[in-house]
XYZ file of C-alpha atoms in Angstrom:
628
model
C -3.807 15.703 -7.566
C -3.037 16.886 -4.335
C -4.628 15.049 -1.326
C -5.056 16.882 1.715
C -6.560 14.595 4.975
C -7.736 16.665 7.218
C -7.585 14.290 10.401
C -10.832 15.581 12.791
C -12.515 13.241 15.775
C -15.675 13.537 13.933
C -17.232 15.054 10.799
C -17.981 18.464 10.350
C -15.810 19.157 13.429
C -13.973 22.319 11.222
C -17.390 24.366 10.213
C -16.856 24.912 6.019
C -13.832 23.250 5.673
C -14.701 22.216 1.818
C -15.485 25.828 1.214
C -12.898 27.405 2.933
C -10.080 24.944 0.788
C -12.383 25.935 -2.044
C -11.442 29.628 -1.418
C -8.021 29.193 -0.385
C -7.368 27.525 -3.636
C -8.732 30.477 -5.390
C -5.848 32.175 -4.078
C -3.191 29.603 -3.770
C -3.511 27.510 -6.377
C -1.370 24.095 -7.777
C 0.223 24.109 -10.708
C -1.648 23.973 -14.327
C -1.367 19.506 -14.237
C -2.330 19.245 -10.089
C -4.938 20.667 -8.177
C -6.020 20.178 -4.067
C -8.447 17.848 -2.833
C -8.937 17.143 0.713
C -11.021 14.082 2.808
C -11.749 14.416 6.120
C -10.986 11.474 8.100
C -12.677 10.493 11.298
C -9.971 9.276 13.862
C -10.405 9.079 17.255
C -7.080 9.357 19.539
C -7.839 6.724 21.412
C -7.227 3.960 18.193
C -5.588 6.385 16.430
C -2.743 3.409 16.234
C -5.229 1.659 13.700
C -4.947 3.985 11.312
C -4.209 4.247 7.793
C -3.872 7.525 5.927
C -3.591 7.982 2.309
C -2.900 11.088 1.497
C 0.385 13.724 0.455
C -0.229 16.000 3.786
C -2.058 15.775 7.440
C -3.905 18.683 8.689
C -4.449 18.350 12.334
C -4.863 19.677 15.946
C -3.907 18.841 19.163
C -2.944 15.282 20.853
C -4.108 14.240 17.121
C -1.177 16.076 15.765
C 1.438 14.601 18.644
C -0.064 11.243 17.969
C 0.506 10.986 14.162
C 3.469 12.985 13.722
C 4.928 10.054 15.632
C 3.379 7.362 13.750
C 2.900 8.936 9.668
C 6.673 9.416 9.392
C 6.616 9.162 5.694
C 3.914 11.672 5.481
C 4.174 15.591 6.892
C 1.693 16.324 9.657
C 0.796 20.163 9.888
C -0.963 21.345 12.815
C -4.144 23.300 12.836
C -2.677 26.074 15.689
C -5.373 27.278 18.255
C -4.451 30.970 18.787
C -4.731 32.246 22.330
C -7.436 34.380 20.981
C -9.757 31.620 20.184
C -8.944 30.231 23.699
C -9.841 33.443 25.071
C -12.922 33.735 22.899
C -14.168 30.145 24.581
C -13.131 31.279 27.717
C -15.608 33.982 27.740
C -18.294 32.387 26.278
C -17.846 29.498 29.078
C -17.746 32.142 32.167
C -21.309 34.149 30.315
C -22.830 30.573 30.076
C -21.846 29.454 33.646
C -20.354 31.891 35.407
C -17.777 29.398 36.963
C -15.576 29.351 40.325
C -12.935 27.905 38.374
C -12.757 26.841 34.864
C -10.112 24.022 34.196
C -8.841 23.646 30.434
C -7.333 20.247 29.605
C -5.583 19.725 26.186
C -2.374 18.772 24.382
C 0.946 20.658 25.792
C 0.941 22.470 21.611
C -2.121 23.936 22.341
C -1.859 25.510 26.035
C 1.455 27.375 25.003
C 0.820 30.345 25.817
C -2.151 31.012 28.113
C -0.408 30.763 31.425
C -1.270 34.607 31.608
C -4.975 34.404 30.621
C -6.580 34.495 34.362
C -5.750 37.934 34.270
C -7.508 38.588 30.940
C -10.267 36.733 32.248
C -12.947 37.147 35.174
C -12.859 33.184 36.560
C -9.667 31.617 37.939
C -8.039 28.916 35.387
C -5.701 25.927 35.666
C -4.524 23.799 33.223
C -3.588 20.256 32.634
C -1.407 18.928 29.944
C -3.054 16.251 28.225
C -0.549 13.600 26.575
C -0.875 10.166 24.714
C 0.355 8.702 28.286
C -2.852 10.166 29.983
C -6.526 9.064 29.608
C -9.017 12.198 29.356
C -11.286 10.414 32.307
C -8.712 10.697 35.098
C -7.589 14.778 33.975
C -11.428 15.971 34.177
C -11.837 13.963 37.683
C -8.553 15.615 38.719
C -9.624 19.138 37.435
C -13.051 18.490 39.169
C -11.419 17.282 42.559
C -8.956 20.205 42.323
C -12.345 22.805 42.196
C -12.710 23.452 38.215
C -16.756 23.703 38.171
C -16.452 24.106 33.920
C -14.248 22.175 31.659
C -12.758 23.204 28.708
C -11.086 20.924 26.106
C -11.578 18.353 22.908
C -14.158 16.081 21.842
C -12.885 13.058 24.111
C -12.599 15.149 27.364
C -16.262 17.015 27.023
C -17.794 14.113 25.951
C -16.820 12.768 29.490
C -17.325 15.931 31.142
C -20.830 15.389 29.601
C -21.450 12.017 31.418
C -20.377 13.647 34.526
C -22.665 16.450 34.191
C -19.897 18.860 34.385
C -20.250 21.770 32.112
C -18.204 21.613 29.534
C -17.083 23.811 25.863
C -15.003 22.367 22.828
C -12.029 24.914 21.691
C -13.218 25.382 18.535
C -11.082 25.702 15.805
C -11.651 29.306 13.855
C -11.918 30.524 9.917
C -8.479 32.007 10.513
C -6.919 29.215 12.582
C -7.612 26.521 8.852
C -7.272 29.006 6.993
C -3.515 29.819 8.338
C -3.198 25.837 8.524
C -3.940 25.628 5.127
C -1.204 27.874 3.930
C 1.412 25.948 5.925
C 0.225 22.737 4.659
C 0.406 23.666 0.864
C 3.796 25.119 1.390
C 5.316 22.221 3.585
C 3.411 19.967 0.623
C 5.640 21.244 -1.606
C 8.512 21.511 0.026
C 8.338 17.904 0.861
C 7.458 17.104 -2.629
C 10.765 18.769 -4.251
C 12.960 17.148 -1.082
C 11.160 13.609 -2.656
C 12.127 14.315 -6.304
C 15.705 15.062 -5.007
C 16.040 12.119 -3.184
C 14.885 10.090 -5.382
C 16.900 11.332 -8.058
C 19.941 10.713 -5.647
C 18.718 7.026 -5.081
C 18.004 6.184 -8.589
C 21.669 7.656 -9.486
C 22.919 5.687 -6.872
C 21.303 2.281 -7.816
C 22.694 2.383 -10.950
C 25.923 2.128 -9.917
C 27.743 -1.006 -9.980
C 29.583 -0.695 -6.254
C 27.722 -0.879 -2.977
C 27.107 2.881 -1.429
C 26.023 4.029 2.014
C 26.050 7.085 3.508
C 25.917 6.955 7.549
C 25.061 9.920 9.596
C 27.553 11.215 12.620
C 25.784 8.815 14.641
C 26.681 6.031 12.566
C 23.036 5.535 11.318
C 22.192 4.597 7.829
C 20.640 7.412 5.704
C 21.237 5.923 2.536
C 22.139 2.334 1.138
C 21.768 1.409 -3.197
C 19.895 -1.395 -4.502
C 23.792 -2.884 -4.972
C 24.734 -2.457 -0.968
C 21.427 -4.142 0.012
C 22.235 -7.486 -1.985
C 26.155 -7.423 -0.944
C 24.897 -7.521 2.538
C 21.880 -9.090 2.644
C 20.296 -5.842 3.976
C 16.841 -5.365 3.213
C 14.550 -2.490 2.485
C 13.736 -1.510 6.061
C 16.987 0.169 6.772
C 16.757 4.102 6.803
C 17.878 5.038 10.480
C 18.962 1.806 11.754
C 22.435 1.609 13.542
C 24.934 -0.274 11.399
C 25.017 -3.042 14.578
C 21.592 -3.674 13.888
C 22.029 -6.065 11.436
C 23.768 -9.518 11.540
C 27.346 -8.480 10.019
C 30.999 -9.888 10.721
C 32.393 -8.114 13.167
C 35.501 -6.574 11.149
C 33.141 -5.191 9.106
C 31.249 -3.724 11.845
C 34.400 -2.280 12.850
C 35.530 -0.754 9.469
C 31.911 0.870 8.807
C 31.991 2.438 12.534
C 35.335 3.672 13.534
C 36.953 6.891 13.364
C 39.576 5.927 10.669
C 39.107 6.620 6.698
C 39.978 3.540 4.621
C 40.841 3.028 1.144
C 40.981 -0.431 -0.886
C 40.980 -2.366 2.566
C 39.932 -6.131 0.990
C 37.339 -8.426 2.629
C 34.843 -10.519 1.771
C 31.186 -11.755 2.652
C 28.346 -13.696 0.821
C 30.216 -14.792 -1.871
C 31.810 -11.153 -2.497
C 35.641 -10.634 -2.357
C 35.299 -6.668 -1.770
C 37.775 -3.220 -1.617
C 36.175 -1.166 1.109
C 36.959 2.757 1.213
C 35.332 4.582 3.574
C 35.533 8.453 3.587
C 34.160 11.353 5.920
C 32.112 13.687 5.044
C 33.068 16.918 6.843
C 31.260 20.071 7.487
C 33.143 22.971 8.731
C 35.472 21.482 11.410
C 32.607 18.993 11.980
C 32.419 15.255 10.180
C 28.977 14.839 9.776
C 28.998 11.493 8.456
C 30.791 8.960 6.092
C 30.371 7.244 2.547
C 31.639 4.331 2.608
C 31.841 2.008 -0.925
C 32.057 -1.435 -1.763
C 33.436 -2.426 -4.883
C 33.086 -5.438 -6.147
C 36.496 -7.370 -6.936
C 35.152 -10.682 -7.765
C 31.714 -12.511 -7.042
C 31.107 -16.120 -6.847
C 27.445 -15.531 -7.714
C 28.258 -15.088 -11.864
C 25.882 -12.096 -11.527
C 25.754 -11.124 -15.196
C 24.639 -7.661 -16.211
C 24.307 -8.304 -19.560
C 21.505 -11.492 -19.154
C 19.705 -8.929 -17.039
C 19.764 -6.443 -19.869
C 18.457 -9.007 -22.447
C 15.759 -9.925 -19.870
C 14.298 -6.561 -19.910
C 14.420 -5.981 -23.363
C 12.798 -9.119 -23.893
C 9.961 -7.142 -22.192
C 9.854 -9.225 -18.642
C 9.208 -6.149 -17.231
C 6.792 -5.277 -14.305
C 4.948 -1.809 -14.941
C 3.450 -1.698 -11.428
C 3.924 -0.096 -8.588
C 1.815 -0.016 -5.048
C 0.782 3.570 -5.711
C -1.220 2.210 -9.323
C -3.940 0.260 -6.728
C -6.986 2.402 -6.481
C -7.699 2.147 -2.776
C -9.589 3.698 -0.106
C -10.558 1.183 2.303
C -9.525 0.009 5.704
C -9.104 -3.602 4.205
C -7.220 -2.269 1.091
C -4.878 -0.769 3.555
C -4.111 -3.547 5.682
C -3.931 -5.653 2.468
C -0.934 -3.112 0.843
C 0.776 -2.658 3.980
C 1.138 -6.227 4.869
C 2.306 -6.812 0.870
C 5.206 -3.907 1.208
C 6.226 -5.487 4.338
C 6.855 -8.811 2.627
C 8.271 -7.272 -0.661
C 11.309 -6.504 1.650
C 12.200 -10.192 2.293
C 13.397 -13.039 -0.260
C 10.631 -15.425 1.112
C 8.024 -17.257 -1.411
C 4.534 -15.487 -1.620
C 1.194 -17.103 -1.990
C -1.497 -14.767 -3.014
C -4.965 -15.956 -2.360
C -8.297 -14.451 -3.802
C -10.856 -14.677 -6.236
C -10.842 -14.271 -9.970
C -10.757 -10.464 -10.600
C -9.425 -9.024 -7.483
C -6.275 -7.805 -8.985
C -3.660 -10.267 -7.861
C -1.078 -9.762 -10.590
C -1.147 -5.996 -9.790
C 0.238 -7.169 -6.393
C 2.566 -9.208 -7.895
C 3.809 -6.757 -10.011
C 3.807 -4.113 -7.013
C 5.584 -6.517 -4.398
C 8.108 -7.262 -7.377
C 8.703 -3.214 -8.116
C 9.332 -2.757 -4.282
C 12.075 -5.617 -3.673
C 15.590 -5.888 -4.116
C 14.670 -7.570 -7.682
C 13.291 -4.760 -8.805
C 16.198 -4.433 -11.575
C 15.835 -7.578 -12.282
C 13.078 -9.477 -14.723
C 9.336 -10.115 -13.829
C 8.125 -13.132 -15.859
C 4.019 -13.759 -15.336
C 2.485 -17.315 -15.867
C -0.822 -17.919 -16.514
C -0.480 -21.859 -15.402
C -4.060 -22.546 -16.953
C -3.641 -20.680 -20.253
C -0.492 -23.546 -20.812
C -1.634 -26.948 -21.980
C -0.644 -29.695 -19.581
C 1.725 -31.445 -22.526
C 3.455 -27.935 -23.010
C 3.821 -26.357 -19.463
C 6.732 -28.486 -18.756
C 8.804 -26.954 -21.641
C 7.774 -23.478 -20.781
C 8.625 -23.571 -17.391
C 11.948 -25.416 -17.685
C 12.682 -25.214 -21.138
C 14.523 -28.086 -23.790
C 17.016 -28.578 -25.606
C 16.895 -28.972 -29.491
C 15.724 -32.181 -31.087
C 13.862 -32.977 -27.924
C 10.676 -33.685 -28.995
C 8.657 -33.134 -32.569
C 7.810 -29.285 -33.476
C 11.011 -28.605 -31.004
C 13.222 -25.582 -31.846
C 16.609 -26.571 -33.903
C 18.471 -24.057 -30.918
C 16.800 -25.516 -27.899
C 14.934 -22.488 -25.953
C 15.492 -21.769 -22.416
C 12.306 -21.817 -19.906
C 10.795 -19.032 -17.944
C 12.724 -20.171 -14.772
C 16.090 -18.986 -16.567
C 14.829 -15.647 -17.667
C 13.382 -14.524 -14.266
C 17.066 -15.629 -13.175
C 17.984 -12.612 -10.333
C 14.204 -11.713 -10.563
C 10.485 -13.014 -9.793
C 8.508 -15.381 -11.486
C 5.177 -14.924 -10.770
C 2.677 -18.219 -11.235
C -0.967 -17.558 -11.651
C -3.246 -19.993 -10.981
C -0.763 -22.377 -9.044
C -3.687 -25.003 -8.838
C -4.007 -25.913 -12.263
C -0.362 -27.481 -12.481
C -0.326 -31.205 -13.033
C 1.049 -33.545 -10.318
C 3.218 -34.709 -12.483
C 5.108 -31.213 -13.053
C 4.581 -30.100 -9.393
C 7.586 -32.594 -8.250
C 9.366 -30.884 -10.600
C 8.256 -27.592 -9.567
C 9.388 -28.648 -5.762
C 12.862 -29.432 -7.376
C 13.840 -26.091 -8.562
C 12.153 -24.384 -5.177
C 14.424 -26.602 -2.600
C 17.594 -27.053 -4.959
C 17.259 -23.501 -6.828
C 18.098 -25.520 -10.163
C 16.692 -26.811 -13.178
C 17.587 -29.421 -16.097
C 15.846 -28.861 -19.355
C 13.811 -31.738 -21.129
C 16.563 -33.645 -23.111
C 19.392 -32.204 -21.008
C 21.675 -33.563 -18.798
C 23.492 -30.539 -17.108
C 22.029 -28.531 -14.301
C 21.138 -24.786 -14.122
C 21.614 -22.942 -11.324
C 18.577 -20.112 -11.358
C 18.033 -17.314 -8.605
C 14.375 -16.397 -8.548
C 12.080 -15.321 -5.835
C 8.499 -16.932 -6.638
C 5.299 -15.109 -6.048
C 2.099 -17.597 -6.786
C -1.421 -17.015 -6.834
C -4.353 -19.181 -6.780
C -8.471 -18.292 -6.657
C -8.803 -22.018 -5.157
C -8.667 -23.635 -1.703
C -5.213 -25.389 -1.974
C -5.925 -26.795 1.306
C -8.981 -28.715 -0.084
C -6.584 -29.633 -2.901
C -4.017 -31.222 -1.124
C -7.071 -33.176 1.346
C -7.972 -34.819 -2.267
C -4.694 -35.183 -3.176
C -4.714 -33.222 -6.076
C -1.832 -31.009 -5.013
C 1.218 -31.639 -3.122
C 1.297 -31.025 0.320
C 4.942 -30.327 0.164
C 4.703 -28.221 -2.680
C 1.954 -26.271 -1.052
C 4.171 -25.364 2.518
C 6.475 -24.283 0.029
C 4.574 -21.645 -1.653
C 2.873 -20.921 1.660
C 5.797 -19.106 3.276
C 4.010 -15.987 3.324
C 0.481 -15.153 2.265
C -1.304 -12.440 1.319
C -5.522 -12.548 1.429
C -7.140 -9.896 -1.206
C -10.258 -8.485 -0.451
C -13.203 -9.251 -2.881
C -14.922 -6.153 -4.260
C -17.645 -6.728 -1.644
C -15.478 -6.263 1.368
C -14.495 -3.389 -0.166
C -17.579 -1.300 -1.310
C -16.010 2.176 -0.243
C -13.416 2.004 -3.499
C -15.953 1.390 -6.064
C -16.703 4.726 -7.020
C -13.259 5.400 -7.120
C -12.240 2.806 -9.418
C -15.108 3.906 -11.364
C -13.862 7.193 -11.985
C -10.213 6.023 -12.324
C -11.325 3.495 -15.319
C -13.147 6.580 -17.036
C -10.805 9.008 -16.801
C -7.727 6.632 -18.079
C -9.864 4.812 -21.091
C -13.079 7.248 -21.531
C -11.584 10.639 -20.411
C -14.949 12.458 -22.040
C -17.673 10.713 -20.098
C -18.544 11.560 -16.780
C -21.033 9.553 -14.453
C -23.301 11.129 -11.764
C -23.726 10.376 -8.105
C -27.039 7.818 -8.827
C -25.421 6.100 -10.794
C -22.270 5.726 -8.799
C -24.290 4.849 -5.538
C -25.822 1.905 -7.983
C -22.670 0.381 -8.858
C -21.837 0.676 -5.080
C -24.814 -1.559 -3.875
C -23.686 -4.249 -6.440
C -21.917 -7.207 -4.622
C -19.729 -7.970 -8.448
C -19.066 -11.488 -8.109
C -16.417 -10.996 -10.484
C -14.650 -8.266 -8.676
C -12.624 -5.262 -10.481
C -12.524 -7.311 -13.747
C -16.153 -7.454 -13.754
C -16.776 -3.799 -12.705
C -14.536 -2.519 -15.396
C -15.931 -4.496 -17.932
C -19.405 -2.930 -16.926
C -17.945 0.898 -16.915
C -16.708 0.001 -20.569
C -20.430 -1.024 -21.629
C -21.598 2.186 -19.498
C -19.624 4.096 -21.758
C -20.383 2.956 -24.716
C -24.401 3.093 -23.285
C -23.930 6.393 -22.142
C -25.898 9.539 -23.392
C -24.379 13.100 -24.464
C -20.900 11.816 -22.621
C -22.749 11.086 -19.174
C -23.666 7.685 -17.290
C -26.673 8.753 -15.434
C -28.992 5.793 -13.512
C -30.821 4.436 -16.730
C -27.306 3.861 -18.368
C -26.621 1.540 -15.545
C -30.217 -0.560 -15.859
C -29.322 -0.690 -19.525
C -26.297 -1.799 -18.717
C -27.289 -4.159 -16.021
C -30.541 -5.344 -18.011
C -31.846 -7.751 -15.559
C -31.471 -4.949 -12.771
C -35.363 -4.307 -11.789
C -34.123 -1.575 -9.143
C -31.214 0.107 -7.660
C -29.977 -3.319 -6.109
C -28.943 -4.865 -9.388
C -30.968 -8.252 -9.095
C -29.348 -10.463 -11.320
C -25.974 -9.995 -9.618
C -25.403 -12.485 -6.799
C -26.545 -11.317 -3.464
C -23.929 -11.381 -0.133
C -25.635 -14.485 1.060
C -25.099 -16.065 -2.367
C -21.667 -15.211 -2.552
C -20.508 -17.332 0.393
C -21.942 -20.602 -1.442
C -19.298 -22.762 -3.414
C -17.995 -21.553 -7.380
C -20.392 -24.402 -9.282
C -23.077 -22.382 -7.227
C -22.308 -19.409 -8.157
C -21.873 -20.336 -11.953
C -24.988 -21.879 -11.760
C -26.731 -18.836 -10.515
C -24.956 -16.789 -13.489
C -26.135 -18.765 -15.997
C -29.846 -19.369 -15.021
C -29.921 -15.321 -14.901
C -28.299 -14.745 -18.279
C -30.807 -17.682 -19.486
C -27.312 -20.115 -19.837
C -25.745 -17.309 -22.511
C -22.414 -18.351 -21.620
C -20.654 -15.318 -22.667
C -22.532 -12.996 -20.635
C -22.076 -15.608 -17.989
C -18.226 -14.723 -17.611
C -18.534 -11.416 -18.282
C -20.635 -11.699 -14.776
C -18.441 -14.053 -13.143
C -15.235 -11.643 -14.235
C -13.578 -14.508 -16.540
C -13.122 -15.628 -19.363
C -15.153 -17.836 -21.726
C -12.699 -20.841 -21.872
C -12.191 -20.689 -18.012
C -16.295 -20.501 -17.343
C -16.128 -23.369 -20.378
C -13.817 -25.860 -18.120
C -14.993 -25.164 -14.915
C -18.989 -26.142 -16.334
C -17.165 -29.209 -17.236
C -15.560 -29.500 -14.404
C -18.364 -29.392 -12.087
C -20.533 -31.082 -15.070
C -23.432 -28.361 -14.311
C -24.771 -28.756 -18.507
């Protein structure tokens, strides 16, 4: 799939647009596996700076298409060109609506190319006034007016003014032709962008498997390109592309043997624990260098960085399988929510990730993992409260053999020491014992570990991402977690969005779910806007686990409204009573638990499936808050 936002300052502002795609398609289609959708998006240029666009191409027009080209820099913006003609055809109209003294057109410098000429086409004087992100609409159209222009022309912004003035006004409209020629550009940019992507990411990936440091550095001694193996030599991370070798906190010999105009070869120095041979060589078109590669190969490394313990890692299947682009997303929170997780994936820095059961918190873990400078390395996942108490110890540090009954002859090493040069990721961080959380603080502040019934020390390299669905504050006022364990954790911290704050992605998790498991079944818009007005107390978990009993409810391979009452049985009307209502939802968990089971009649199974967890979690937490 394709996506195609069509960026507008409000809906329906391009007459058609669905059917004109539609037709366009027809004659320009995607390949057989892909096929083009587009969303309009409503963004005005005035908060344009807010915005967060999902999408593989930007059609837009004027200031619109100054303003994001700027900011979308990892997505191509295509402008919807206004031709003279349509100009022309709006001039006219204006001066046989209003037969103006002067008509003043205000717009973005792309769109008044050209019409310098048009007074002579036309039967009204014109001036015109460049509109730029610099400029507010307001003071142009009081200009234009002071200066004697009786009619405005312009966007959505400046008329709307114009309007509250009670000067005439006229949109440029944006013709048939105008999208239609848009369109064209867009598909063909699309996929001209797509096959420079695959290229350069088949570059990178060759690249990061190489065992020296690479970078490539343009003629102005910016960085184009820097491996997965430069970025850990220097400490360098992610957020690197066109940044100025000086940028970054390096000795200043090196500085000097990266930026000046000599080639090197073998030249030996070291940093971070790397004795390095440096060669640097231009790359020359023509009579012209254009740039340099320079590489860093490694001569010795005080680290012990073993390739072969990251090989068995992997195979032992600590791998992560997702990636940032696998979240199903749509809205504005989502956004905010991703973008503030790949800006933290960059760093080394501990994670806490805080929301409630069924938001999708080891996704992120797996995503912020995928888009670090571990990502080679191994992703071990905890499930803290799936461990007994009397066995977590073992797991997370590991033992040696004969140190306690039922322990294994060869000793086994803990999860610590296989997410060594990778992420460990700890789910529910609030159900570790005190007892094990001093421990836990140990290995975060010295970076070692000693296994039960050992005596030597480990040294182990691993970034730790935790997650938690409780108040860890609360925890440590009872003193039921560690308050220095906690500020450890806490170094960065990432809030998920319940499914509530979040209603616009519903249907499209819906229809992801079906088409990956169910790819048959379809579901109609009723039944879709159902599920929408459900606040799912249990989040994703529980929504998926209601699309699987849709599908197996489901009629002649289609989930129509009655499917979801079936499916939803104590649902009396669209509103889905027995789930918890907003107001509900903000009262404590042994609330909320309660309120599940007095509406599944205390069926505890159908209790979790409501709450989005599992039987033995709803079991401990009854017990917890002694609600039987």
């Amino acid at each position: 799939m394709i996506r195609i936002a069509l960026v507008v300052p409000h809906k329906d502002f391009i007459p058609n647009a669905a059917t004109i795609l539609e037709q366009h398609n027809k004659m320009y289609a995607a390949s057989d596996s892909e096929q083009y959708v587009m969303e309009e998006v409503i963004v005005n240029s005035r908060n344009s700076d807010d915005v967060h666009i999902k999408a593989d191409i930007v059609l837009t027009r004027g200031l619109l298409a100054e303003i994001l080209a700027k900011l979308s820099a990892d997505i191509p913006v295509v402008e919807i060109s206004v031709p003279t003609a349509d100009i022309l055809r709006t001039i006219r109209s204006c001066i046989q609506l209003y037969d103006p003294a002067q008509i003043g057109i205000i717009a973005a410098g792309n769109m008044l190319a050209g019409i310098s000429g048009l007074s002579d086409l036309c039967e009204a004087p014109i001036k015109t006034y460049v509109l730029s992100p610099n400029w507010n609409n307001e003071a142009l159209v009081d200009q234009a007016v002071s200066e004697g222009c009786d009619v405005i022309i312009g966007g959505v912004n400046t008329c709307r003014y114009a309007e509250m003035i009670h000067i005439p006004n006229m949109i440029i409209q944006t013709s048939r032709e105008a999208f239609w020629n848009a369109l064209t550009t867009a598909k063909r940019t699309c996929m001209i962008y797509r096959r420079e992507q695959e290229k350069s990411l088949h570059m990178q990936s060759i690249l990061d498997i190489s065992h020296d440091g690479i970078i490539f550095i343009d003629a102005s001694r910016r960085i184009t390109t820097l491996n997965l193996k430069a970025q850990t030599i220097l400490r360098i991370d992610g957020n690197y592309l066109g940044k100025r070798i000086s940028d970054f906190l390096l000795p200043v010999e090196l500085k000097h043997i990266f930026s000046d105009n000599k080639e090197y070869s073998d030249e030996p120095f070291t940093i971070n624990g790397y004795t390095l041979s440096i060669s640097k060589t231009f790359i020359k078109t023509k009579a012209f260098i254009s740039g340099a590669i320079i590489n860093l190969q490694i001569v010795s490394d005080s680290h012990g960085t073993d390739d072969s313990s990251k090989k068995s890692s992997s195979g032992s299947g600590f791998i992560a399988k997702l990636h940032f682009d696998d979240i199903i997303w749509k809205s504005p929170a989502m956004a905010q929510t991703i973008h503030t997780a790949q800006r933290y994936s960059l760093t080394e820095a501990n994670i806490l990730l805080i929301g409630e059961s069924g938001t999708g918190k080891e996704i992120f873990a797996q995503s912020i993992h995928n888009a670090s400078l571990r990502k080679n390395g191994p992703f071990v996942a905890v499930n803290c409260a799936a461990i007994p108490d009397n066995l977590l110890e073992s797991e997370l540090l590991g033992y040696e053999s004969g140190s306690f009954t039922g322990a294994k002859k060869s000793g086994k090493p803990g999860l610590f020491e296989l997410a060594h040069h990778g992420t460990i990721f700890l789910d529910e961080i609030g159900e570790i014992p005190l007892a094990l959380q001093a421990k836990l603080l140990r290995v975060i502040q010295e970076k070692e570990i000693i296994r039960i019934g050992a005596s030597n020390v480990i040294q182990v390299d691993v970034r730790i991402v935790a997650a938690t669905n409780k108040n860890l504050e609360k925890l440590v006022d009872e003193g039921r977690f560690r308050e220095d364990l906690f500020y450890r954790l806490d170094v960065l911290r990432i809030s998920i969005p319940p499914l509530r704050q979040r209603k616009e992605d519903i249907p499209l998790l819906v229809l992801d779910y079906l088409e990956k498991n169910f790819p048959g079944i379809s579901i109609n818009d009723g039944a879709l806007h159902m599920l929408s007005l459900a606040p799912w107390p249990g989040n994703v978990r529980h929504l998926f686990n209601v699309c699987e009993r849709l599908a197996v409810l489901s009629t002649d391979s289609r989930i129509d409204e009655e499917c979801v009452r079936m499916a939803l049985p104590s649902a009396k009307t669209e509103h889905v009573s027995f789930a918890l209502s907003e107001a509900e939802l903000g009262e404590d968990e042994c609330a909320a638990i309660r309120k599940a089971l007095e509406n599944c009649h205390f069926n505890r199974a159908e209790a979790a499936k409501i709450l989005g967890m599992s039987r033995t979690t709803l079991w401990r937490k009854i017990r917890e808050y002694q609600i039987l």
